Amino acid sequence: MKTIRTITLLMGAFVALNACTPKMTFTNSSVVPAAAGTINVKKDKNENYTLNVRVHNLAESKKLTPAKDTYLVWMKQNDNSVKKLGQLSPSGKALTATLTATAVAKPQAVFITAEDNADMLYPAGQTILTTEE
């Protein structure tokens, strides 16, 4: 009886933890077909959301056609407004890039654009990866 209760408690804790940490996956890109990645979203004790973005096989932005200066990560919020989360710089053999950002609102979608400069306030460049279908 104790074993069943312990297993039930552990399963409940596992389900609760997974509910708090949703995982979003980028859809394949026609611009950079090999690029892929995920976003883990976690709610912190202050009711903010921490987003951990990880992508791989993200070609250098200067090798795109047309060439761009940088990749920027954006978050679409409930009210359809867009917030810039930060910049990605792929490196290494796997062309991997990571970003950790905090947001007050829960993300509805996350997307990456190729931009002419990192100072952009709104997305203007080509969408490279997105979690929207």
GROMACS .gro file of N, CA and C in nm:
model
  399
    1MET      N    1   0.083  -0.119   0.000
    1MET     CA    2   0.000   0.000   0.000
    1MET      C    3   0.088   0.126   0.000
    2LYS      N    4   0.196   0.123   0.082
    2LYS     CA    5   0.287   0.238   0.086
    2LYS      C    6   0.352   0.262  -0.050
    3THR      N    7   0.387   0.155  -0.119
    3THR     CA    8   0.452   0.166  -0.249
    3THR      C    9   0.359   0.234  -0.350
    4ILE      N   10   0.233   0.195  -0.350
    4ILE     CA   11   0.136   0.255  -0.443
    4ILE      C   12   0.119   0.402  -0.412
    5ARG      N   13   0.113   0.438  -0.287
    5ARG     CA   14   0.098   0.578  -0.247
    5ARG      C   15   0.221   0.659  -0.289
    6THR      N   16   0.339   0.603  -0.270
    6THR     CA   17   0.463   0.670  -0.309
    6THR      C   18   0.468   0.691  -0.460
    7ILE      N   19   0.433   0.588  -0.536
    7ILE     CA   20   0.433   0.599  -0.682
    7ILE      C   21   0.332   0.704  -0.726
    8THR      N   22   0.214   0.705  -0.666
    8THR     CA   23   0.112   0.804  -0.700
    8THR      C   24   0.161   0.945  -0.672
    9LEU      N   25   0.226   0.965  -0.558
    9LEU     CA   26   0.279   1.097  -0.525
    9LEU      C   27   0.388   1.140  -0.623
   10LEU      N   28   0.477   1.049  -0.658
   10LEU     CA   29   0.583   1.080  -0.753
   10LEU      C   30   0.527   1.113  -0.890
   11MET      N   31   0.427   1.038  -0.934
   11MET     CA   32   0.366   1.067  -1.064
   11MET      C   33   0.296   1.202  -1.063
   12GLY      N   34   0.230   1.234  -0.953
   12GLY     CA   35   0.164   1.364  -0.940
   12GLY      C   36   0.264   1.477  -0.944
   13ALA      N   37   0.377   1.460  -0.877
   13ALA     CA   38   0.482   1.563  -0.878
   13ALA      C   39   0.540   1.579  -1.018
   14PHE      N   40   0.559   1.468  -1.088
   14PHE     CA   41   0.612   1.473  -1.225
   14PHE      C   42   0.516   1.549  -1.317
   15VAL      N   43   0.388   1.519  -1.308
   15VAL     CA   44   0.288   1.586  -1.391
   15VAL      C   45   0.284   1.735  -1.357
   16ALA      N   46   0.289   1.770  -1.229
   16ALA     CA   47   0.287   1.911  -1.188
   16ALA      C   48   0.409   1.986  -1.241
   17LEU      N   49   0.525   1.923  -1.235
   17LEU     CA   50   0.646   1.988  -1.284
   17LEU      C   51   0.639   2.007  -1.435
   18ASN      N   52   0.590   1.908  -1.507
   18ASN     CA   53   0.579   1.923  -1.653
   18ASN      C   54   0.478   2.030  -1.691
   19ALA      N   55   0.374   2.048  -1.612
   19ALA     CA   56   0.275   2.151  -1.641
   19ALA      C   57   0.336   2.290  -1.625
   20CYS      N   58   0.434   2.304  -1.538
   20CYS     CA   59   0.497   2.434  -1.514
   20CYS      C   60   0.607   2.464  -1.615
   21THR      N   61   0.655   2.364  -1.683
   21THR     CA   62   0.766   2.387  -1.776
   21THR      C   63   0.729   2.340  -1.917
   22PRO      N   64   0.641   2.415  -1.984
   22PRO     CA   65   0.607   2.375  -2.120
   22PRO      C   66   0.726   2.391  -2.213
   23LYS      N   67   0.728   2.307  -2.314
   23LYS     CA   68   0.835   2.312  -2.413
   23LYS      C   69   0.773   2.347  -2.547
   24MET      N   70   0.829   2.446  -2.613
   24MET     CA   71   0.784   2.486  -2.745
   24MET      C   72   0.892   2.445  -2.844
   25THR      N   73   0.851   2.406  -2.962
   25THR     CA   74   0.946   2.362  -3.064
   25THR      C   75   0.929   2.450  -3.189
   26PHE      N   76   1.041   2.491  -3.245
   26PHE     CA   77   1.038   2.568  -3.369
   26PHE      C   78   1.000   2.476  -3.484
   27THR      N   79   0.921   2.528  -3.579
   27THR     CA   80   0.891   2.453  -3.700
   27THR      C   81   1.007   2.470  -3.797
   28ASN      N   82   1.019   2.378  -3.891
   28ASN     CA   83   1.128   2.385  -3.989
   28ASN      C   84   1.118   2.512  -4.072
   29SER      N   85   1.233   2.560  -4.113
   29SER     CA   86   1.243   2.685  -4.188
   29SER      C   87   1.276   2.659  -4.334
   30SER      N   88   1.211   2.734  -4.422
   30SER     CA   89   1.247   2.724  -4.563
   30SER      C   90   1.371   2.809  -4.593
   31VAL      N   91   1.400   2.904  -4.505
   31VAL     CA   92   1.515   2.993  -4.523
   31VAL      C   93   1.644   2.924  -4.481
   32VAL      N   94   1.641   2.860  -4.365
   32VAL     CA   95   1.755   2.784  -4.312
   32VAL      C   96   1.701   2.645  -4.275
   33PRO      N   97   1.686   2.556  -4.376
   33PRO     CA   98   1.618   2.428  -4.356
   33PRO      C   99   1.676   2.338  -4.246
   34ALA      N  100   1.806   2.346  -4.222
   34ALA     CA  101   1.868   2.260  -4.121
   34ALA      C  102   1.849   2.313  -3.980
   35ALA      N  103   1.809   2.437  -3.965
   35ALA     CA  104   1.795   2.497  -3.832
   35ALA      C  105   1.680   2.431  -3.756
   36ALA      N  106   1.702   2.412  -3.625
   36ALA     CA  107   1.601   2.353  -3.537
   36ALA      C  108   1.625   2.405  -3.397
   37GLY      N  109   1.525   2.393  -3.313
   37GLY     CA  110   1.544   2.438  -3.176
   37GLY      C  111   1.420   2.425  -3.090
   38THR      N  112   1.439   2.455  -2.962
   38THR     CA  113   1.331   2.446  -2.864
   38THR      C  114   1.336   2.565  -2.769
   39ILE      N  115   1.225   2.588  -2.703
   39ILE     CA  116   1.216   2.690  -2.599
   39ILE      C  117   1.152   2.625  -2.477
   40ASN      N  118   1.220   2.631  -2.364
   40ASN     CA  119   1.162   2.585  -2.239
   40ASN      C  120   1.113   2.707  -2.163
   41VAL      N  121   0.988   2.701  -2.117
   41VAL     CA  122   0.927   2.812  -2.046
   41VAL      C  123   0.899   2.767  -1.904
   42LYS      N  124   0.942   2.850  -1.808
   42LYS     CA  125   0.924   2.816  -1.668
   42LYS      C  126   0.876   2.939  -1.593
   43LYS      N  127   0.777   2.923  -1.509
   43LYS     CA  128   0.725   3.033  -1.428
   43LYS      C  129   0.805   3.037  -1.297
   44ASP      N  130   0.855   3.156  -1.261
   44ASP     CA  131   0.935   3.166  -1.138
   44ASP      C  132   0.849   3.208  -1.019
   45LYS      N  133   0.912   3.221  -0.904
   45LYS     CA  134   0.839   3.253  -0.780
   45LYS      C  135   0.777   3.393  -0.783
   46ASN      N  136   0.825   3.480  -0.872
   46ASN     CA  137   0.770   3.615  -0.884
   46ASN      C  138   0.662   3.624  -0.992
   47GLU      N  139   0.618   3.508  -1.041
   47GLU     CA  140   0.515   3.502  -1.145
   47GLU      C  141   0.563   3.551  -1.282
   48ASN      N  142   0.695   3.559  -1.301
   48ASN     CA  143   0.752   3.592  -1.431
   48ASN      C  144   0.781   3.462  -1.506
   49TYR      N  145   0.804   3.472  -1.635
   49TYR     CA  146   0.835   3.356  -1.717
   49TYR      C  147   0.979   3.363  -1.763
   50THR      N  148   1.053   3.255  -1.740
   50THR     CA  149   1.190   3.244  -1.789
   50THR      C  150   1.187   3.158  -1.913
   51LEU      N  151   1.244   3.210  -2.020
   51LEU     CA  152   1.248   3.138  -2.148
   51LEU      C  153   1.392   3.100  -2.178
   52ASN      N  154   1.415   2.973  -2.202
   52ASN     CA  155   1.547   2.924  -2.240
   52ASN      C  156   1.538   2.877  -2.385
   53VAL      N  157   1.600   2.954  -2.473
   53VAL     CA  158   1.596   2.926  -2.617
   53VAL      C  159   1.725   2.856  -2.654
   54ARG      N  160   1.713   2.747  -2.731
   54ARG     CA  161   1.831   2.674  -2.778
   54ARG      C  162   1.807   2.634  -2.923
   55VAL      N  163   1.896   2.677  -3.011
   55VAL     CA  164   1.887   2.641  -3.153
   55VAL      C  165   2.020   2.581  -3.199
   56HIS      N  166   2.013   2.501  -3.303
   56HIS     CA  167   2.134   2.445  -3.362
   56HIS      C  168   2.118   2.442  -3.515
   57ASN      N  169   2.229   2.431  -3.583
   57ASN     CA  170   2.235   2.435  -3.729
   57ASN      C  171   2.180   2.567  -3.784
   58LEU      N  172   2.205   2.673  -3.710
   58LEU     CA  173   2.160   2.807  -3.751
   58LEU      C  174   2.275   2.874  -3.827
   59ALA      N  175   2.265   2.875  -3.959
   59ALA     CA  176   2.371   2.931  -4.044
   59ALA      C  177   2.405   3.073  -4.002
   60GLU      N  178   2.528   3.113  -4.020
   60GLU     CA  179   2.568   3.250  -3.988
   60GLU      C  180   2.482   3.347  -4.068
   61SER      N  181   2.435   3.452  -4.003
   61SER     CA  182   2.343   3.547  -4.067
   61SER      C  183   2.406   3.615  -4.189
   62LYS      N  184   2.535   3.630  -4.188
   62LYS     CA  185   2.604   3.694  -4.301
   62LYS      C  186   2.602   3.605  -4.426
   63LYS      N  187   2.572   3.475  -4.410
   63LYS     CA  188   2.568   3.382  -4.523
   63LYS      C  189   2.429   3.369  -4.583
   64LEU      N  190   2.332   3.439  -4.526
   64LEU     CA  191   2.196   3.437  -4.581
   64LEU      C  192   2.191   3.519  -4.709
   65THR      N  193   2.087   3.499  -4.788
   65THR     CA  194   2.065   3.580  -4.907
   65THR      C  195   1.931   3.650  -4.893
   66PRO      N  196   1.930   3.781  -4.874
   66PRO     CA  197   2.045   3.871  -4.861
   66PRO      C  198   2.111   3.854  -4.724
   67ALA      N  199   2.237   3.890  -4.717
   67ALA     CA  200   2.313   3.880  -4.592
   67ALA      C  201   2.253   3.974  -4.488
   68LYS      N  202   2.252   3.926  -4.364
   68LYS     CA  203   2.202   4.005  -4.251
   68LYS      C  204   2.310   4.012  -4.144
   69ASP      N  205   2.294   4.105  -4.051
   69ASP     CA  206   2.393   4.127  -3.948
   69ASP      C  207   2.375   4.037  -3.826
   70THR      N  208   2.249   4.004  -3.794
   70THR     CA  209   2.224   3.932  -3.669
   70THR      C  210   2.091   3.859  -3.670
   71TYR      N  211   2.074   3.772  -3.572
   71TYR     CA  212   1.946   3.706  -3.547
   71TYR      C  213   1.889   3.764  -3.418
   72LEU      N  214   1.760   3.796  -3.419
   72LEU     CA  215   1.692   3.843  -3.298
   72LEU      C  216   1.577   3.749  -3.264
   73VAL      N  217   1.555   3.732  -3.134
   73VAL     CA  218   1.448   3.646  -3.084
   73VAL      C  219   1.336   3.736  -3.033
   74TRP      N  220   1.213   3.705  -3.073
   74TRP     CA  221   1.095   3.782  -3.037
   74TRP      C  222   0.990   3.692  -2.974
   75MET      N  223   0.905   3.752  -2.891
   75MET     CA  224   0.797   3.680  -2.826
   75MET      C  225   0.665   3.749  -2.857
   76LYS      N  226   0.568   3.674  -2.904
   76LYS     CA  227   0.434   3.727  -2.924
   76LYS      C  228   0.356   3.704  -2.796
   77GLN      N  229   0.289   3.809  -2.746
   77GLN     CA  230   0.216   3.802  -2.619
   77GLN      C  231   0.065   3.789  -2.645
   78ASN      N  232  -0.012   3.768  -2.537
   78ASN     CA  233  -0.157   3.751  -2.545
   78ASN      C  234  -0.227   3.859  -2.625
   79ASP      N  235  -0.185   3.983  -2.610
   79ASP     CA  236  -0.251   4.096  -2.675
   79ASP      C  237  -0.198   4.120  -2.817
   80ASN      N  238  -0.126   4.023  -2.872
   80ASN     CA  239  -0.064   4.028  -3.005
   80ASN      C  240   0.051   4.128  -3.016
   81SER      N  241   0.093   4.187  -2.903
   81SER     CA  242   0.211   4.272  -2.907
   81SER      C  243   0.335   4.183  -2.914
   82VAL      N  244   0.446   4.242  -2.956
   82VAL     CA  245   0.570   4.167  -2.972
   82VAL      C  246   0.678   4.228  -2.885
   83LYS      N  247   0.754   4.143  -2.818
   83LYS     CA  248   0.863   4.187  -2.730
   83LYS      C  249   0.993   4.124  -2.778
   84LYS      N  250   1.098   4.205  -2.790
   84LYS     CA  251   1.230   4.151  -2.825
   84LYS      C  252   1.290   4.087  -2.701
   85LEU      N  253   1.336   3.962  -2.717
   85LEU     CA  254   1.397   3.890  -2.606
   85LEU      C  255   1.549   3.900  -2.607
   86GLY      N  256   1.608   3.912  -2.726
   86GLY     CA  257   1.753   3.922  -2.732
   86GLY      C  258   1.809   3.877  -2.865
   87GLN      N  259   1.940   3.863  -2.867
   87GLN     CA  260   2.016   3.835  -2.988
   87GLN      C  261   2.078   3.695  -2.980
   88LEU      N  262   2.084   3.626  -3.094
   88LEU     CA  263   2.149   3.495  -3.103
   88LEU      C  264   2.273   3.505  -3.189
   89SER      N  265   2.379   3.439  -3.145
   89SER     CA  266   2.504   3.433  -3.221
   89SER      C  267   2.547   3.287  -3.231
   90PRO      N  268   2.514   3.219  -3.340
   90PRO     CA  269   2.552   3.079  -3.353
   90PRO      C  270   2.703   3.061  -3.358
   91SER      N  271   2.751   2.953  -3.296
   91SER     CA  272   2.895   2.927  -3.296
   91SER      C  273   2.921   2.777  -3.286
   92GLY      N  274   3.045   2.741  -3.309
   92GLY     CA  275   3.087   2.601  -3.300
   92GLY      C  276   3.050   2.521  -3.424
   93LYS      N  277   3.089   2.395  -3.424
   93LYS     CA  278   3.061   2.307  -3.537
   93LYS      C  279   2.911   2.290  -3.560
   94ALA      N  280   2.834   2.283  -3.453
   94ALA     CA  281   2.690   2.261  -3.465
   94ALA      C  282   2.613   2.391  -3.485
   95LEU      N  283   2.685   2.503  -3.496
   95LEU     CA  284   2.621   2.635  -3.511
   95LEU      C  285   2.507   2.650  -3.410
   96THR      N  286   2.544   2.633  -3.283
   96THR     CA  287   2.448   2.638  -3.173
   96THR      C  288   2.444   2.777  -3.112
   97ALA      N  289   2.324   2.816  -3.069
   97ALA     CA  290   2.306   2.944  -3.001
   97ALA      C  291   2.203   2.926  -2.891
   98THR      N  292   2.226   2.994  -2.778
   98THR     CA  293   2.131   2.988  -2.667
   98THR      C  294   2.101   3.128  -2.618
   99LEU      N  295   1.986   3.141  -2.555
   99LEU     CA  296   1.944   3.269  -2.499
   99LEU      C  297   1.852   3.240  -2.382
  100THR      N  298   1.872   3.310  -2.272
  100THR     CA  299   1.781   3.305  -2.159
  100THR      C  300   1.725   3.444  -2.140
  101ALA      N  301   1.592   3.453  -2.131
  101ALA     CA  302   1.526   3.582  -2.117
  101ALA      C  303   1.411   3.568  -2.017
  102THR      N  304   1.369   3.680  -1.962
  102THR     CA  305   1.257   3.683  -1.868
  102THR      C  306   1.148   3.772  -1.923
  103ALA      N  307   1.024   3.729  -1.907
  103ALA     CA  308   0.909   3.806  -1.954
  103ALA      C  309   0.801   3.806  -1.848
  104VAL      N  310   0.724   3.913  -1.843
  104VAL     CA  311   0.613   3.924  -1.747
  104VAL      C  312   0.495   3.841  -1.795
  105ALA      N  313   0.471   3.839  -1.926
  105ALA     CA  314   0.358   3.767  -1.984
  105ALA      C  315   0.402   3.630  -2.034
  106LYS      N  316   0.308   3.537  -2.038
  106LYS     CA  317   0.335   3.406  -2.093
  106LYS      C  318   0.344   3.416  -2.245
  107PRO      N  319   0.446   3.356  -2.306
  107PRO     CA  320   0.459   3.367  -2.452
  107PRO      C  321   0.353   3.285  -2.524
  108GLN      N  322   0.294   3.346  -2.626
  108GLN     CA  323   0.201   3.274  -2.712
  108GLN      C  324   0.276   3.209  -2.827
  109ALA      N  325   0.383   3.274  -2.869
  109ALA     CA  326   0.469   3.221  -2.976
  109ALA      C  327   0.605   3.287  -2.961
  110VAL      N  328   0.706   3.221  -3.010
  110VAL     CA  329   0.842   3.274  -3.013
  110VAL      C  330   0.892   3.259  -3.156
  111PHE      N  331   0.960   3.363  -3.207
  111PHE     CA  332   1.014   3.353  -3.341
  111PHE      C  333   1.148   3.425  -3.351
  112ILE      N  334   1.225   3.385  -3.451
  112ILE     CA  335   1.359   3.440  -3.474
  112ILE      C  336   1.360   3.504  -3.611
  113THR      N  337   1.412   3.625  -3.618
  113THR     CA  338   1.425   3.695  -3.746
  113THR      C  339   1.571   3.727  -3.774
  114ALA      N  340   1.603   3.741  -3.901
  114ALA     CA  341   1.735   3.786  -3.944
  114ALA      C  342   1.723   3.936  -3.969
  115GLU      N  343   1.805   4.016  -3.900
  115GLU     CA  344   1.791   4.162  -3.906
  115GLU      C  345   1.922   4.229  -3.947
  116ASP      N  346   1.909   4.354  -3.994
  116ASP     CA  347   2.026   4.431  -4.035
  116ASP      C  348   2.106   4.483  -3.917
  117ASN      N  349   2.041   4.499  -3.801
  117ASN     CA  350   2.116   4.539  -3.680
  117ASN      C  351   2.040   4.495  -3.556
  118ALA      N  352   2.112   4.489  -3.445
  118ALA     CA  353   2.055   4.439  -3.319
  118ALA      C  354   1.969   4.542  -3.247
  119ASP      N  355   1.970   4.666  -3.294
  119ASP     CA  356   1.895   4.772  -3.227
  119ASP      C  357   1.749   4.780  -3.269
  120MET      N  358   1.703   4.688  -3.350
  120MET     CA  359   1.565   4.690  -3.399
  120MET      C  360   1.468   4.685  -3.281
  121LEU      N  361   1.363   4.768  -3.288
  121LEU     CA  362   1.261   4.769  -3.183
  121LEU      C  363   1.143   4.680  -3.219
  122TYR      N  364   1.127   4.654  -3.349
  122TYR     CA  365   1.020   4.569  -3.398
  122TYR      C  366   1.076   4.480  -3.508
  123PRO      N  367   1.024   4.359  -3.522
  123PRO     CA  368   1.077   4.270  -3.626
  123PRO      C  369   1.049   4.326  -3.765
  124ALA      N  370   1.151   4.331  -3.847
  124ALA     CA  371   1.138   4.381  -3.983
  124ALA      C  372   1.195   4.281  -4.085
  125GLY      N  373   1.283   4.195  -4.038
  125GLY     CA  374   1.351   4.102  -4.128
  125GLY      C  375   1.273   3.974  -4.148
  126GLN      N  376   1.335   3.888  -4.223
  126GLN     CA  377   1.278   3.759  -4.259
  126GLN      C  378   1.269   3.667  -4.137
  127THR      N  379   1.156   3.599  -4.118
  127THR     CA  380   1.140   3.503  -4.009
  127THR      C  381   1.216   3.377  -4.044
  128ILE      N  382   1.305   3.337  -3.955
  128ILE     CA  383   1.389   3.219  -3.977
  128ILE      C  384   1.327   3.096  -3.912
  129LEU      N  385   1.288   3.108  -3.787
  129LEU     CA  386   1.223   3.000  -3.713
  129LEU      C  387   1.105   3.057  -3.636
  130THR      N  388   1.000   2.978  -3.618
  130THR     CA  389   0.885   3.020  -3.541
  130THR      C  390   0.818   2.901  -3.474
  131THR      N  391   0.749   2.928  -3.364
  131THR     CA  392   0.672   2.823  -3.297
  131THR      C  393   0.527   2.828  -3.343
  132GLU      N  394   0.490   2.931  -3.418
  132GLU     CA  395   0.353   2.941  -3.470
  132GLU      C  396   0.335   2.847  -3.587
  133GLU      N  397   0.215   2.794  -3.599
  133GLU     CA  398   0.187   2.705  -3.712
  133GLU      C  399   0.116   2.779  -3.821
   0.00000   0.00000   0.00000
